[in-house]
Amino acid sequence: MKIILKKEQITERVEYLGAKISADYMDKNPVLIGCLKGCVVFLADLMREITIPYTVEFVRTSTYGESRTSSGIVQADFFDLNVRGRHTVIVEDIVDTGLTLSYLITTLTKQDPLSLKVCAFLVKPGAYDAPVTIDYKGFDVPDEFVVGYGLDWNEQYRGIPYLAVVDEKSL
Ligand code: IMP
Ligand code: MG
């Protein structure tokens, strides 16, 4: 596996994002919506860098099966989430085709939040062709399959503390 983001680089960027969100949402008590499961490591670190009051909820989304090809179908479990009247920030691990994010934005918009923004740890090139805006971005990554810092390949590697590219031959 080839390391593409070191632990230190990630830490520095998450500190920056936490400070930015803290400044932008001062007195707004936002709700952060973590997209399981990939968000967990990023969200846990981000939460400890946000210095203002906020709450946390989760949705569970999936598009990918066992291969890297998206099935094109988004499945989501909202766990009785209701963001009506709340300043809302979706926290994603990675935006690739933007399909998951579009689906979440459409669904959450119907709940009438006070505002709705997106914080994504990673953005792949394809995301820029999708009709989604990423308000808070960690890093751009190349169009390769990346793992670590919460991201998995076949449910493995979520716990590695840096970001790596899996050898294509092993996929
Ligand atoms: P999208 O709907 O195509 O934007 O895909 C988003 C979801 O696919 C992410 O939330 C991840 O769970 C998964 N995904 C996309 N690219 C990668 C990757 O390189 N590594 C691990 N998961 C990925
Ligand atoms: Mg995900």
mmCIF file of C-alpha atoms and ligand atoms in Angstrom:
data_model
loop_
_atom_site.group_PDB
_atom_site.id
_atom_site.type_symbol
_atom_site.label_atom_id
_atom_site.label_comp_id
_atom_site.label_asym_id
_atom_site.label_seq_id
_atom_site.Cartn_x
_atom_site.Cartn_y
_atom_site.Cartn_z
ATOM 1 C CA MET A 1 0.000 0.000 0.000
ATOM 2 C CA LYS A 2 1.231 3.445 -0.908
ATOM 3 C CA ILE A 3 0.729 6.184 1.684
ATOM 4 C CA ILE A 4 -0.810 9.297 0.139
ATOM 5 C CA LEU A 5 -1.669 11.319 3.262
ATOM 6 C CA LYS A 6 0.382 11.096 6.423
ATOM 7 C CA LYS A 7 -1.178 11.172 9.861
ATOM 8 C CA GLU A 8 0.353 14.607 10.571
ATOM 9 C CA GLN A 9 -1.064 16.129 7.376
ATOM 10 C CA ILE A 10 -4.516 14.804 8.240
ATOM 11 C CA THR A 11 -4.346 16.125 11.811
ATOM 12 C CA GLU A 12 -3.369 19.595 10.623
ATOM 13 C CA ARG A 13 -6.194 19.739 8.085
ATOM 14 C CA VAL A 14 -8.817 18.486 10.555
ATOM 15 C CA GLU A 15 -7.716 21.179 13.021
ATOM 16 C CA TYR A 16 -8.243 23.766 10.296
ATOM 17 C CA LEU A 17 -11.709 22.430 9.395
ATOM 18 C CA GLY A 18 -12.766 22.326 13.045
ATOM 19 C CA ALA A 19 -11.687 25.935 13.552
ATOM 20 C CA LYS A 20 -13.493 27.036 10.386
ATOM 21 C CA ILE A 21 -16.740 25.292 11.336
ATOM 22 C CA SER A 22 -16.487 26.714 14.871
ATOM 23 C CA ALA A 23 -16.178 30.238 13.475
ATOM 24 C CA ASP A 24 -18.932 29.821 10.862
ATOM 25 C CA TYR A 25 -21.465 28.249 13.244
ATOM 26 C CA MET A 26 -20.901 30.368 16.330
ATOM 27 C CA ASP A 27 -24.255 30.618 18.206
ATOM 28 C CA LYS A 28 -25.974 28.353 15.644
ATOM 29 C CA ASN A 29 -25.823 25.044 17.512
ATOM 30 C CA PRO A 30 -25.455 23.018 14.283
ATOM 31 C CA VAL A 31 -26.233 19.340 13.927
ATOM 32 C CA LEU A 32 -23.483 17.278 12.344
ATOM 33 C CA ILE A 33 -24.804 14.315 10.371
ATOM 34 C CA GLY A 34 -22.166 11.601 10.159
ATOM 35 C CA CYS A 35 -22.509 9.169 7.253
ATOM 36 C CA LEU A 36 -21.729 5.708 8.554
ATOM 37 C CA LYS A 37 -19.509 3.938 8.472
ATOM 38 C CA GLY A 38 -16.724 5.746 6.679
ATOM 39 C CA CYS A 39 -17.130 8.999 8.609
ATOM 40 C CA VAL A 40 -16.346 7.642 12.056
ATOM 41 C CA VAL A 41 -12.641 8.382 12.356
ATOM 42 C CA PHE A 42 -12.862 11.755 10.623
ATOM 43 C CA LEU A 43 -15.944 12.773 12.601
ATOM 44 C CA ALA A 44 -14.447 11.704 15.927
ATOM 45 C CA ASP A 45 -11.369 13.856 15.290
ATOM 46 C CA LEU A 46 -13.380 16.756 13.862
ATOM 47 C CA MET A 47 -15.697 16.787 16.896
ATOM 48 C CA ARG A 48 -12.738 17.382 19.187
ATOM 49 C CA GLU A 49 -11.639 20.375 17.116
ATOM 50 C CA ILE A 50 -15.045 22.087 17.172
ATOM 51 C CA THR A 51 -15.187 24.483 20.095
ATOM 52 C CA ILE A 52 -18.822 25.628 19.890
ATOM 53 C CA PRO A 53 -22.019 23.808 20.957
ATOM 54 C CA TYR A 54 -23.329 21.267 18.418
ATOM 55 C CA THR A 55 -25.111 17.933 18.314
ATOM 56 C CA VAL A 56 -24.348 14.765 16.343
ATOM 57 C CA GLU A 57 -26.625 12.373 14.475
ATOM 58 C CA PHE A 58 -25.936 9.583 12.019
ATOM 59 C CA VAL A 59 -27.249 8.214 8.778
ATOM 60 C CA ARG A 60 -26.077 5.000 7.221
ATOM 61 C CA THR A 61 -25.477 5.044 3.505
ATOM 62 C CA SER A 62 -24.158 2.509 1.079
ATOM 63 C CA THR A 63 -23.565 2.409 -2.649
ATOM 64 C CA TYR A 64 -20.539 0.222 -2.961
ATOM 65 C CA GLY A 65 -20.663 -3.563 -2.852
ATOM 66 C CA GLU A 66 -17.561 -5.659 -2.660
ATOM 67 C CA SER A 67 -15.926 -4.227 -5.745
ATOM 68 C CA ARG A 68 -14.941 -0.641 -6.438
ATOM 69 C CA THR A 69 -17.763 -0.204 -8.926
ATOM 70 C CA SER A 70 -20.706 1.772 -7.650
ATOM 71 C CA SER A 71 -23.982 -0.087 -7.992
ATOM 72 C CA GLY A 72 -25.600 3.268 -8.697
ATOM 73 C CA ILE A 73 -28.222 2.656 -6.052
ATOM 74 C CA VAL A 74 -28.040 4.575 -2.805
ATOM 75 C CA GLN A 75 -29.474 2.934 0.265
ATOM 76 C CA ALA A 76 -29.903 5.015 3.367
ATOM 77 C CA ASP A 77 -31.137 4.543 6.891
ATOM 78 C CA PHE A 78 -31.975 7.825 8.619
ATOM 79 C CA PHE A 79 -32.584 6.456 12.146
ATOM 80 C CA ASP A 80 -35.612 8.779 12.656
ATOM 81 C CA LEU A 81 -33.467 11.814 11.918
ATOM 82 C CA ASN A 82 -35.241 15.175 11.738
ATOM 83 C CA VAL A 83 -33.266 18.302 10.890
ATOM 84 C CA ARG A 84 -36.198 20.703 10.673
ATOM 85 C CA GLY A 85 -35.182 24.124 11.988
ATOM 86 C CA ARG A 86 -31.543 23.112 12.428
ATOM 87 C CA HIS A 87 -28.347 24.336 10.820
ATOM 88 C CA THR A 88 -27.159 21.057 9.337
ATOM 89 C CA VAL A 89 -23.735 19.831 8.235
ATOM 90 C CA ILE A 90 -23.386 16.484 6.451
ATOM 91 C CA VAL A 91 -20.046 14.858 7.313
ATOM 92 C CA GLU A 92 -18.854 12.423 4.628
ATOM 93 C CA ASP A 93 -15.688 10.393 4.310
ATOM 94 C CA ILE A 94 -15.297 10.708 0.543
ATOM 95 C CA VAL A 95 -17.274 12.048 -2.382
ATOM 96 C CA ASP A 96 -16.718 10.086 -5.575
ATOM 97 C CA THR A 97 -19.622 10.174 -8.054
ATOM 98 C CA GLY A 98 -21.585 12.449 -5.726
ATOM 99 C CA LEU A 99 -24.538 10.068 -5.899
ATOM 100 C CA THR A 100 -24.694 9.457 -2.153
ATOM 101 C CA LEU A 101 -24.401 13.134 -1.373
ATOM 102 C CA SER A 102 -27.069 14.171 -3.917
ATOM 103 C CA TYR A 103 -29.440 11.659 -2.398
ATOM 104 C CA LEU A 104 -28.772 12.894 1.144
ATOM 105 C CA ILE A 105 -29.131 16.546 0.154
ATOM 106 C CA THR A 106 -32.428 15.902 -1.630
ATOM 107 C CA THR A 107 -33.827 13.923 1.282
ATOM 108 C CA LEU A 108 -32.663 16.267 4.043
ATOM 109 C CA THR A 109 -33.805 19.377 2.150
ATOM 110 C CA LYS A 110 -37.373 18.014 2.327
ATOM 111 C CA GLN A 111 -37.094 18.128 6.129
ATOM 112 C CA ASP A 112 -36.675 21.912 5.950
ATOM 113 C CA PRO A 113 -33.368 22.548 7.749
ATOM 114 C CA LEU A 114 -32.385 26.169 8.465
ATOM 115 C CA SER A 115 -29.290 25.591 6.341
ATOM 116 C CA LEU A 116 -27.559 22.581 4.816
ATOM 117 C CA LYS A 117 -23.838 22.304 4.125
ATOM 118 C CA VAL A 118 -21.380 19.537 3.400
ATOM 119 C CA CYS A 119 -18.056 18.661 4.995
ATOM 120 C CA ALA A 120 -16.139 15.915 3.168
ATOM 121 C CA PHE A 121 -12.794 14.549 4.252
ATOM 122 C CA LEU A 122 -11.863 13.556 0.677
ATOM 123 C CA VAL A 123 -13.007 14.553 -2.786
ATOM 124 C CA LYS A 124 -12.338 12.528 -5.939
ATOM 125 C CA PRO A 125 -12.185 14.215 -9.374
ATOM 126 C CA GLY A 126 -15.604 12.875 -10.478
ATOM 127 C CA ALA A 127 -17.302 14.837 -7.710
ATOM 128 C CA TYR A 128 -16.694 18.047 -9.621
ATOM 129 C CA ASP A 129 -19.048 16.850 -12.396
ATOM 130 C CA ALA A 130 -21.819 16.168 -9.875
ATOM 131 C CA PRO A 131 -24.457 18.732 -8.900
ATOM 132 C CA VAL A 132 -23.140 18.995 -5.340
ATOM 133 C CA THR A 133 -21.233 21.712 -3.503
ATOM 134 C CA ILE A 134 -18.655 20.723 -0.924
ATOM 135 C CA ASP A 135 -18.435 23.568 1.572
ATOM 136 C CA TYR A 136 -15.687 22.133 3.774
ATOM 137 C CA LYS A 137 -13.118 19.915 2.077
ATOM 138 C CA GLY A 138 -10.254 17.997 3.627
ATOM 139 C CA PHE A 139 -8.252 16.938 0.571
ATOM 140 C CA ASP A 140 -8.566 16.215 -3.117
ATOM 141 C CA VAL A 141 -7.449 12.680 -3.935
ATOM 142 C CA PRO A 142 -6.749 11.021 -7.292
ATOM 143 C CA ASP A 143 -9.218 8.606 -8.840
ATOM 144 C CA GLU A 144 -7.800 5.561 -7.089
ATOM 145 C CA PHE A 145 -9.207 3.369 -4.346
ATOM 146 C CA VAL A 146 -8.083 4.746 -1.010
ATOM 147 C CA VAL A 147 -8.289 3.204 2.458
ATOM 148 C CA GLY A 148 -7.573 4.149 6.049
ATOM 149 C CA TYR A 149 -8.776 6.883 8.402
ATOM 150 C CA GLY A 150 -12.229 5.269 8.383
ATOM 151 C CA LEU A 151 -12.335 4.230 4.736
ATOM 152 C CA ASP A 152 -12.518 0.554 3.937
ATOM 153 C CA TRP A 153 -11.887 -1.956 1.245
ATOM 154 C CA ASN A 154 -14.235 -4.864 1.850
ATOM 155 C CA GLU A 155 -14.673 -3.632 5.457
ATOM 156 C CA GLN A 156 -10.923 -3.885 6.062
ATOM 157 C CA TYR A 157 -8.319 -1.177 6.764
ATOM 158 C CA ARG A 158 -10.660 1.377 8.396
ATOM 159 C CA GLY A 159 -8.349 1.679 11.406
ATOM 160 C CA ILE A 160 -5.085 2.580 9.729
ATOM 161 C CA PRO A 161 -4.193 6.114 10.877
ATOM 162 C CA TYR A 162 -3.083 7.425 7.475
ATOM 163 C CA LEU A 163 -4.546 7.316 3.963
ATOM 164 C CA ALA A 164 -3.223 4.776 1.480
ATOM 165 C CA VAL A 165 -3.897 3.529 -2.022
ATOM 166 C CA VAL A 166 -4.582 -0.180 -2.286
ATOM 167 C CA ASP A 167 -2.514 -2.011 -4.861
ATOM 168 C CA GLU A 168 -4.918 -2.339 -7.844
ATOM 169 C CA LYS A 169 -3.725 -5.910 -8.412
ATOM 170 C CA SER A 170 -5.187 -6.966 -5.073
ATOM 171 C CA LEU A 171 -8.640 -5.553 -5.873
HETATM 172 P P1 IMP B 1 -20.369 8.305 -4.268
HETATM 173 O O1 IMP B 1 -21.836 8.113 -4.014
HETATM 174 O O2 IMP B 1 -19.934 7.718 -5.591
HETATM 175 O O3 IMP B 1 -19.922 9.742 -4.129
HETATM 176 O O4 IMP B 1 -19.603 7.398 -3.251
HETATM 177 C C1 IMP B 1 -19.446 7.749 -1.965
HETATM 178 C C2 IMP B 1 -19.160 6.548 -1.093
HETATM 179 O O5 IMP B 1 -18.451 5.502 -1.757
HETATM 180 C C3 IMP B 1 -18.268 6.990 0.030
HETATM 181 O O6 IMP B 1 -19.013 7.479 1.110
HETATM 182 C C4 IMP B 1 -17.482 5.736 0.346
HETATM 183 O O7 IMP B 1 -18.172 4.971 1.296
HETATM 184 C C5 IMP B 1 -17.403 4.999 -0.970
HETATM 185 N N1 IMP B 1 -16.109 5.221 -1.655
HETATM 186 C C6 IMP B 1 -15.894 5.939 -2.776
HETATM 187 N N2 IMP B 1 -14.592 5.931 -3.131
HETATM 188 C C7 IMP B 1 -13.959 5.206 -2.167
HETATM 189 C C8 IMP B 1 -12.566 4.867 -1.949
HETATM 190 O O8 IMP B 1 -11.639 5.217 -2.701
HETATM 191 N N3 IMP B 1 -12.307 4.134 -0.833
HETATM 192 C C9 IMP B 1 -13.278 3.712 0.025
HETATM 193 N N4 IMP B 1 -14.580 4.030 -0.136
HETATM 194 C C10 IMP B 1 -14.920 4.763 -1.230
HETATM 195 MG MG MG B 2 -19.391 6.449 2.923
#
